[in-house]
Coordinates of N, CA and C in Angstrom, one line a residue:
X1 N -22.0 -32.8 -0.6 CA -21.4 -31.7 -0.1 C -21.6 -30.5 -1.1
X2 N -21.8 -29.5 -0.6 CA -22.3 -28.5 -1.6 C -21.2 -27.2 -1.4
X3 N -21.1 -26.2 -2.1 CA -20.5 -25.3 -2.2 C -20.3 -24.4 -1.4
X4 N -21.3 -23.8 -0.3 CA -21.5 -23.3 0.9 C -20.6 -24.2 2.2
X5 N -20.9 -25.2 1.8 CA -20.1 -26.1 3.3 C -18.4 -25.7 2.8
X6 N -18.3 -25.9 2.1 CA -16.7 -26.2 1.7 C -16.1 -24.8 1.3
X7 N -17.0 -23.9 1.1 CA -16.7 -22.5 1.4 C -15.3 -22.4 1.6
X8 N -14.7 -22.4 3.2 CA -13.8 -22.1 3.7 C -12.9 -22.8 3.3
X9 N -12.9 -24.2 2.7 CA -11.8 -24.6 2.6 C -11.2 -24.1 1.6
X10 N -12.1 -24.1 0.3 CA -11.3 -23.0 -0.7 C -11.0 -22.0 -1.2
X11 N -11.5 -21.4 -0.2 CA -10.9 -19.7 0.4 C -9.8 -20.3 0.8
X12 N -9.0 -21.1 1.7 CA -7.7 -21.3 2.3 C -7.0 -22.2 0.9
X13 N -7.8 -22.8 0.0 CA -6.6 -23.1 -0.7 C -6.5 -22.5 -1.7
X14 N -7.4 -21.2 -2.0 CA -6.7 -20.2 -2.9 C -5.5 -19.3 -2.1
X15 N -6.1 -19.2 -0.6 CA -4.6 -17.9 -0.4 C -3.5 -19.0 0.0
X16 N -3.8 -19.9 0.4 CA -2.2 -20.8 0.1 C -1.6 -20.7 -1.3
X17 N -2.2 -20.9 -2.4 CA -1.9 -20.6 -4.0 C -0.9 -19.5 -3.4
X18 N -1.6 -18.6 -3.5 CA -1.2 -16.9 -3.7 C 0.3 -16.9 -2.5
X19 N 0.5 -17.6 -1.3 CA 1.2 -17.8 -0.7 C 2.6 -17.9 -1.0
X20 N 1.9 -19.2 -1.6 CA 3.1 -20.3 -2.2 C 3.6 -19.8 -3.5
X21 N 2.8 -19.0 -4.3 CA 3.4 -17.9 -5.4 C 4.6 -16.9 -4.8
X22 N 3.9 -16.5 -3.6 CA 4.7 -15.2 -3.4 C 6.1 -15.9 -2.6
X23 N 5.8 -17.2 -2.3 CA 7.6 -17.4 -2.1 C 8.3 -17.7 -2.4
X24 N 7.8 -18.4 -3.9 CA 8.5 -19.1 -5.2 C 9.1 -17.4 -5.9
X25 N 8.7 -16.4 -5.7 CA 8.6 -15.5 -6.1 C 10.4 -14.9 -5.7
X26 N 9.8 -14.6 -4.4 CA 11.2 -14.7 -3.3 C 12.3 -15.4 -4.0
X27 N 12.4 -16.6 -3.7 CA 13.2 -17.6 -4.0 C 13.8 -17.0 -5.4
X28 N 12.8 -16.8 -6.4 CA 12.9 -16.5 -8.1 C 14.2 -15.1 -8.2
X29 N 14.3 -14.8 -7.2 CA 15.3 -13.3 -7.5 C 16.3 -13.3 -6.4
X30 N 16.4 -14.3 -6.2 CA 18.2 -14.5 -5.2 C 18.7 -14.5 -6.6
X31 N 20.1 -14.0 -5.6 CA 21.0 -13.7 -7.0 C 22.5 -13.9 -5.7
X32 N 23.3 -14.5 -6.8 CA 24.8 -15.2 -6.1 C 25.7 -14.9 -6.8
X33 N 26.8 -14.1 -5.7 CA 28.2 -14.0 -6.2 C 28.8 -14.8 -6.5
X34 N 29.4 -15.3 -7.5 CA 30.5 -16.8 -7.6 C 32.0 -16.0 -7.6
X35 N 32.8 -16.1 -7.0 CA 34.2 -16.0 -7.5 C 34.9 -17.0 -7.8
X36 N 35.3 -16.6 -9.8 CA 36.0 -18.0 -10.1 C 37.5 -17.5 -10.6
X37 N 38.2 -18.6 -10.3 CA 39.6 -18.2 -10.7 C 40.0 -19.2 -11.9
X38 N 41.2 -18.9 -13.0 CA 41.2 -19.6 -13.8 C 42.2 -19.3 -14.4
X39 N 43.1 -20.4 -14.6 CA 44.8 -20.0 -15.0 C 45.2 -21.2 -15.8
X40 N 45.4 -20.3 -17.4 CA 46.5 -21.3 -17.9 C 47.8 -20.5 -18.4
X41 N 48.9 -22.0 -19.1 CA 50.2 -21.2 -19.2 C 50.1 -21.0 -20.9
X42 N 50.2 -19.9 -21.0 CA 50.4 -19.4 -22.6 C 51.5 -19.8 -23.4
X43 N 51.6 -20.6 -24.3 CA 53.5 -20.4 -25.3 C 53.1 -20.4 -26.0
X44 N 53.7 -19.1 -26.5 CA 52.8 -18.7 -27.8 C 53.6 -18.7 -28.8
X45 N 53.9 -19.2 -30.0 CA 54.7 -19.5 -30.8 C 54.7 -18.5 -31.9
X46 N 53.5 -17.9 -32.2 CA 53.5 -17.1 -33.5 C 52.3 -15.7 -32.5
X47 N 52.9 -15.9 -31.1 CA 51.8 -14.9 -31.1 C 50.0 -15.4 -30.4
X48 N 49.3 -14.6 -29.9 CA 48.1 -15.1 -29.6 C 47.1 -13.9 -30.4
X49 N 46.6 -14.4 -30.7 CA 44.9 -13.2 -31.6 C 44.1 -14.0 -31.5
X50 N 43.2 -14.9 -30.0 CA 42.2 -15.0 -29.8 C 40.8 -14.3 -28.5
X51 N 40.2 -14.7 -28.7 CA 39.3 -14.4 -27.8 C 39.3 -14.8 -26.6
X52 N 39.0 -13.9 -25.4 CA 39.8 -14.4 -24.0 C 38.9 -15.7 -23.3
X53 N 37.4 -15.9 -23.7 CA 37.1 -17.0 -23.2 C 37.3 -18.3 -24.1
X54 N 38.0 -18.2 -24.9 CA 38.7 -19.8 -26.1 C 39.4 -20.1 -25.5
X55 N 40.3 -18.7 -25.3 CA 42.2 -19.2 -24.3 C 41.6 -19.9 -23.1
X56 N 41.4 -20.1 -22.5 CA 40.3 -20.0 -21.3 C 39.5 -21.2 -20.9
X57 N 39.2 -22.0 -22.3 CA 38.0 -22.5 -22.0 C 37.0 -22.0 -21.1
X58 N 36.4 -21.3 -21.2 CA 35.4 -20.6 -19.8 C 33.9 -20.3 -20.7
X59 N 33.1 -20.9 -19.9 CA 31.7 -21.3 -20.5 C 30.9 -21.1 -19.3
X60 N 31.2 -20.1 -18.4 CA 30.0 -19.6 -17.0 C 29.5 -18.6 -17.7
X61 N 28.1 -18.3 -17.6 CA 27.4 -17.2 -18.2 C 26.7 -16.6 -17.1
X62 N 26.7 -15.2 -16.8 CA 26.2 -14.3 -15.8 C 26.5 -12.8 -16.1
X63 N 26.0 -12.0 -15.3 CA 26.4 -10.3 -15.2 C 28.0 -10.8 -14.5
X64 N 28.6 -10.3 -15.1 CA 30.4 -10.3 -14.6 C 30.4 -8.5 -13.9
X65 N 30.8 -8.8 -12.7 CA 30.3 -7.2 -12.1 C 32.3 -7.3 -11.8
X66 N 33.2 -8.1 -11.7 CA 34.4 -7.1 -11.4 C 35.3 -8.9 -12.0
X67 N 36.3 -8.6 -12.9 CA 37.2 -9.7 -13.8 C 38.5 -8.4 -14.0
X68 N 39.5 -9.8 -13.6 CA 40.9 -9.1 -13.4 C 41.5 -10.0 -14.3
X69 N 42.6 -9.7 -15.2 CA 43.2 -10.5 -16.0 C 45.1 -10.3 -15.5
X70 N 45.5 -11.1 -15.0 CA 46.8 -11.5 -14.4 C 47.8 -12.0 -15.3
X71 N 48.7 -11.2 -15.8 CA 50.2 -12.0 -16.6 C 51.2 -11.9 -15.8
X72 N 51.7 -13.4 -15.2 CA 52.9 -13.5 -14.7 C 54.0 -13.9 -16.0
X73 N 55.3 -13.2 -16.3 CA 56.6 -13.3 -16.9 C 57.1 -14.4 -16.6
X74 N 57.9 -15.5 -17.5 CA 58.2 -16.2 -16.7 C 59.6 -16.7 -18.0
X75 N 59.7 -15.2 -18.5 CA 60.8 -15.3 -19.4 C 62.0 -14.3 -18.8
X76 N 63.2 -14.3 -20.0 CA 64.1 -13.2 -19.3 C 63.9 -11.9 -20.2
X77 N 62.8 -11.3 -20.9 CA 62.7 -10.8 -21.2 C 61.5 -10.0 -21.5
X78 N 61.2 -8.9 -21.6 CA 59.8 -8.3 -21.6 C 59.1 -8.6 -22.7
X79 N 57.4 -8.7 -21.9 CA 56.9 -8.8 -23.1 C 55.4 -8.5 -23.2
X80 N 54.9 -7.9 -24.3 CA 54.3 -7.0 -24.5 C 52.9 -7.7 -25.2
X81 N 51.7 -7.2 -24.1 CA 50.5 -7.9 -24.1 C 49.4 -6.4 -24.7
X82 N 48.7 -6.9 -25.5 CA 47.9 -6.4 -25.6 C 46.7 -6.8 -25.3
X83 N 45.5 -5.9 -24.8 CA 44.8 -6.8 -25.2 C 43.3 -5.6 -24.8
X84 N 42.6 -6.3 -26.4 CA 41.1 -5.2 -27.1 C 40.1 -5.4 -26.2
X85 N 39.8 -4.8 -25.8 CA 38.7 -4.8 -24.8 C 37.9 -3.7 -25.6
X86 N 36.8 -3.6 -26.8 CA 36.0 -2.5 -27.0 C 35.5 -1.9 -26.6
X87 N 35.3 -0.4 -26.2 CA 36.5 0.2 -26.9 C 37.6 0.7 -26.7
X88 N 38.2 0.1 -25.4 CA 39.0 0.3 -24.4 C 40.3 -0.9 -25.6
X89 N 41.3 -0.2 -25.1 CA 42.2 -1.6 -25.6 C 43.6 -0.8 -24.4
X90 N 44.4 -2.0 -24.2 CA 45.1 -2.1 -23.0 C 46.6 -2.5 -23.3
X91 N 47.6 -1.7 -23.2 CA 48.9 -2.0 -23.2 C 49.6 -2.2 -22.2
X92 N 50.3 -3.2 -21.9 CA 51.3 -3.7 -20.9 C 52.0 -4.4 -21.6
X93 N 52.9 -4.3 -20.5 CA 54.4 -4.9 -20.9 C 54.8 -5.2 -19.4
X94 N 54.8 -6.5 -19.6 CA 55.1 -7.6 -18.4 C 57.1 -7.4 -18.6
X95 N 57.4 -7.0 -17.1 CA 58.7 -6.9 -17.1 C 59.1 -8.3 -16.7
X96 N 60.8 -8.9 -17.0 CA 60.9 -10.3 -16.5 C 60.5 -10.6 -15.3
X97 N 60.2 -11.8 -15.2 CA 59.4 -12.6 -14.1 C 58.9 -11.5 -13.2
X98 N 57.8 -11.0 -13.0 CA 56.7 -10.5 -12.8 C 55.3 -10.8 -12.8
X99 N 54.3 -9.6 -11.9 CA 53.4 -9.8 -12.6 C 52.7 -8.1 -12.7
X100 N 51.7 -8.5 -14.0 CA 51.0 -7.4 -14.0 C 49.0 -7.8 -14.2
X101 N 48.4 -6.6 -14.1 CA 46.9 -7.0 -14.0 C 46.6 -6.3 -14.4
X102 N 45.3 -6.6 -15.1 CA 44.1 -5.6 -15.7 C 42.8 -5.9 -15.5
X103 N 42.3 -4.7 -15.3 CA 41.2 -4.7 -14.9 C 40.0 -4.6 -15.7
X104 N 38.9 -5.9 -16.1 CA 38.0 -5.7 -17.4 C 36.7 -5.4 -16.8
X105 N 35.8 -4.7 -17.3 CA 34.2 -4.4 -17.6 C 33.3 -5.7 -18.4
X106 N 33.9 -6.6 -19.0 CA 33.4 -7.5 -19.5 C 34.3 -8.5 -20.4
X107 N 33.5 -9.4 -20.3 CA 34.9 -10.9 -21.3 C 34.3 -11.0 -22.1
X108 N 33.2 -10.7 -22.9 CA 32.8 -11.2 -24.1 C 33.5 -11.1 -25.6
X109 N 33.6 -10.0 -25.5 CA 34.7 -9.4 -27.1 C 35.9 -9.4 -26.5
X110 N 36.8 -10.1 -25.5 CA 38.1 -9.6 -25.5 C 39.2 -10.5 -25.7
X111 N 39.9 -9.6 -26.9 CA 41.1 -10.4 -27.6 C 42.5 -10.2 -27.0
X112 N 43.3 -11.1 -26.6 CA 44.4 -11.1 -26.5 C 45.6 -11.1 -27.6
X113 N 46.6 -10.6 -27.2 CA 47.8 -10.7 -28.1 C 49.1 -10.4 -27.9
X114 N 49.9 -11.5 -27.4 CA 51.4 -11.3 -26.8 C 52.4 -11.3 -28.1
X115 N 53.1 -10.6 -27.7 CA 54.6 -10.2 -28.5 C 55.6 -10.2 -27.6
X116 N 57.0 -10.1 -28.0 CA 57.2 -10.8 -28.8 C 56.9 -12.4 -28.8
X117 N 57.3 -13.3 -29.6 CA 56.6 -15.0 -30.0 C 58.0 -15.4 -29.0
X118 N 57.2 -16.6 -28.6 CA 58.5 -17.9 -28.0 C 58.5 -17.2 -26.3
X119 N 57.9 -16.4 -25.7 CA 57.8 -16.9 -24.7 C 57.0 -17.2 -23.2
X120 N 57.4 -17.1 -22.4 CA 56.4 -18.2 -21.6 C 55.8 -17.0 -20.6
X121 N 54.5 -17.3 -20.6 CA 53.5 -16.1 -20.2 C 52.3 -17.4 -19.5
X122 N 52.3 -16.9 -18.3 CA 50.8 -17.6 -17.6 C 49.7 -16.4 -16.9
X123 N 48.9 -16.8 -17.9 CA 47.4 -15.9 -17.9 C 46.6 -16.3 -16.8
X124 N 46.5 -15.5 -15.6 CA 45.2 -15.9 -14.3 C 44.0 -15.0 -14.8
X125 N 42.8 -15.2 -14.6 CA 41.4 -14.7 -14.9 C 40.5 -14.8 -13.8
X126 N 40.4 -13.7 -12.5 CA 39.7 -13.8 -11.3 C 38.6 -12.7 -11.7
X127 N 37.2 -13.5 -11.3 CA 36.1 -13.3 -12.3 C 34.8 -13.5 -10.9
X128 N 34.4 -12.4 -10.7 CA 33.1 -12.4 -9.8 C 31.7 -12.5 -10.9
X129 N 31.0 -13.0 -10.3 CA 29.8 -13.3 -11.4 C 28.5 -13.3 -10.5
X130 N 27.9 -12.7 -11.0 CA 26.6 -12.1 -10.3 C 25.6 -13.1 -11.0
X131 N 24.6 -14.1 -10.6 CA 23.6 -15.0 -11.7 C 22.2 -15.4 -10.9
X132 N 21.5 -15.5 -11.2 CA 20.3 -15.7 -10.8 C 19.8 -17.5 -11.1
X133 N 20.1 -18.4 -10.6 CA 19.6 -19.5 -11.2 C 18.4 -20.3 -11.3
X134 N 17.7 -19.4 -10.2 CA 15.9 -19.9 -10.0 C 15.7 -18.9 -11.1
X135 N 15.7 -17.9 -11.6 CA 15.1 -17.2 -12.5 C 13.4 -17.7 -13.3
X136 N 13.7 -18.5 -13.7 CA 12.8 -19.7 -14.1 C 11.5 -20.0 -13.3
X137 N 11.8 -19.9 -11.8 CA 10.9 -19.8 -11.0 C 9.7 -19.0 -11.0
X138 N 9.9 -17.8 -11.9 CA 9.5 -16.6 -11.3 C 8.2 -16.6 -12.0
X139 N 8.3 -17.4 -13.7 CA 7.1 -17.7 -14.2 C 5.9 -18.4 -13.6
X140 N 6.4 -19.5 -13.0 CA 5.3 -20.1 -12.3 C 4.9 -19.6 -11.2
X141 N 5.6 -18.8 -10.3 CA 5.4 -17.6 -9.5 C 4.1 -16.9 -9.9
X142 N 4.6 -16.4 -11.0 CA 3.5 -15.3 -11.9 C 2.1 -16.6 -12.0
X143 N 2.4 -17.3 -12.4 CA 0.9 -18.4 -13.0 C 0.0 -18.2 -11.9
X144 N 1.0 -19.1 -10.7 CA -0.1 -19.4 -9.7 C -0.6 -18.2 -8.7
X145 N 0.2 -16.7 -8.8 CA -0.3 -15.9 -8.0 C -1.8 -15.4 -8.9
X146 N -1.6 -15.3 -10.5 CA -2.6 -15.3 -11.6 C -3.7 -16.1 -10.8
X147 N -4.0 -17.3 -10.9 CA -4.6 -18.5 -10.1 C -5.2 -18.0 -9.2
X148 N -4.1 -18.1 -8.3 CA -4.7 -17.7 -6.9 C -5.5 -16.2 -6.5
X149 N -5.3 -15.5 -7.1 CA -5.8 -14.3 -6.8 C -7.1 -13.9 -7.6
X150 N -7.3 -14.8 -8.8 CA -8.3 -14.9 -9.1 C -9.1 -15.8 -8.8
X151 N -9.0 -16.7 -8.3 CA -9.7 -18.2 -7.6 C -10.0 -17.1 -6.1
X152 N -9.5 -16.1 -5.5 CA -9.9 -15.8 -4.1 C -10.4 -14.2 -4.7
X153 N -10.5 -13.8 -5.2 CA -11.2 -12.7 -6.0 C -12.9 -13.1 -6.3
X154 N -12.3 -14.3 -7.0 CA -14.2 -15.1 -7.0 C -14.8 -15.9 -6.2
X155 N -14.3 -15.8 -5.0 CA -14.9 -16.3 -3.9 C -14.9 -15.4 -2.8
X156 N -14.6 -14.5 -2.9 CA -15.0 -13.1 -2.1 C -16.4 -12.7 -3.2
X157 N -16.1 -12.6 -4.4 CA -17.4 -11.9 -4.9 C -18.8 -12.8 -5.1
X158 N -18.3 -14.3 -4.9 CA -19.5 -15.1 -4.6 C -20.3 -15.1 -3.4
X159 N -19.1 -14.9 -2.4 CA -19.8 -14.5 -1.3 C -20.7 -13.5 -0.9
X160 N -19.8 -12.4 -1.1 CA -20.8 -11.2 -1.2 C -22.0 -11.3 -2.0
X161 N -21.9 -11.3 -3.3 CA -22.9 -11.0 -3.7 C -24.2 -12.4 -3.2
X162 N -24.0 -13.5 -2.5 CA -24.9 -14.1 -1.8 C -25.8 -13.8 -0.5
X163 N -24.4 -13.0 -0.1 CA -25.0 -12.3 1.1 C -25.9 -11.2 0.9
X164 N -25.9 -10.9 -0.2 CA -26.6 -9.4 -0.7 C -28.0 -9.9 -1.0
X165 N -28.0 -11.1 -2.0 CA -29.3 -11.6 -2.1 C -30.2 -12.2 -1.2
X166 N -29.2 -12.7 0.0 CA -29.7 -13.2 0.9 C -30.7 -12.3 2.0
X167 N -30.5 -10.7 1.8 CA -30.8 -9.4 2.8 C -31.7 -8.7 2.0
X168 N -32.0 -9.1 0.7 CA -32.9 -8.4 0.4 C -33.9 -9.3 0.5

């Protein structure tokens, strides 16, 4: 079998290559809302001065495009939350059994801290998250359109320039 007969077939399996790049490609840049919600009850004995994803346990990583932070009271008396969001920092004061919300730009640096100590505070955290998880895709995307586009670049220019030698 010689290279002339089979011509066509690998002209069709370079632009499948370049195909099948461009829909791995596709695929590579979906991107998904998650909304997660996440509630624990705070008693804070001496006070809280940690970071909001420790309290939290919360280990999802993404663009966070809109996170609300929820204190329901669940004492008889007010109590006063701070909490550092750089460079924004946030004062509330949860009146008895209530609730109050705030609204964050991001959870990475953000420290909580309730006053007065001894009483009972439950922290909700409703958290939209924007994430890409084929991301990863997108390299081999890139390889095989690389491949393919030059696998059918040199078989266009083989051909041609055969047909040229062939007319003169």
């Amino acid at each position: 079998m010689s290279f002339e007969r089979n011509y066509n077939l690998y002209f069709g399996i370079s632009v499948l290559i370049v195909i099948i790049a461009f829909i791995l490609s596709i695929i590579s840049l979906q991107t998904y809302e998650v909304v997660e919600e996440k509630t624990v009850k705070l008693n804070p004995t001496n006070g809280i001065h940690e970071p909001l994803l420790s309290i939290l346990n919360y280990s999802r990583y993404g663009n966070v495009k809109n996170a609300t932070l929820y204190f329901q009271s669940n004492s008889n008396t007010p109590v006063n939350i701070i909490v550092f969001d750089y460079p924004k920092v946030y004062n509330v004061t949860v009146k008895p059994y209530s609730v109050e919300a705030i609204k964050l730009d991001r959870l990475e640096n953000v420290i909580v801290s309730v006053s007065p100590i001894n009483n009972s505070i439950i922290m909700s955290l409703r958290v939209t998250i924007e994430s890409r998880p084929y991301l990863a895709l997108s390299i081999l995307s890139f390889i095989l359109f690389i491949v393919g586009f030059g696998l059918t670049l040199a078989l266009i220019t083989y051909k041609l320039s055969h047909r040229v030698t062939l007319i003169r």
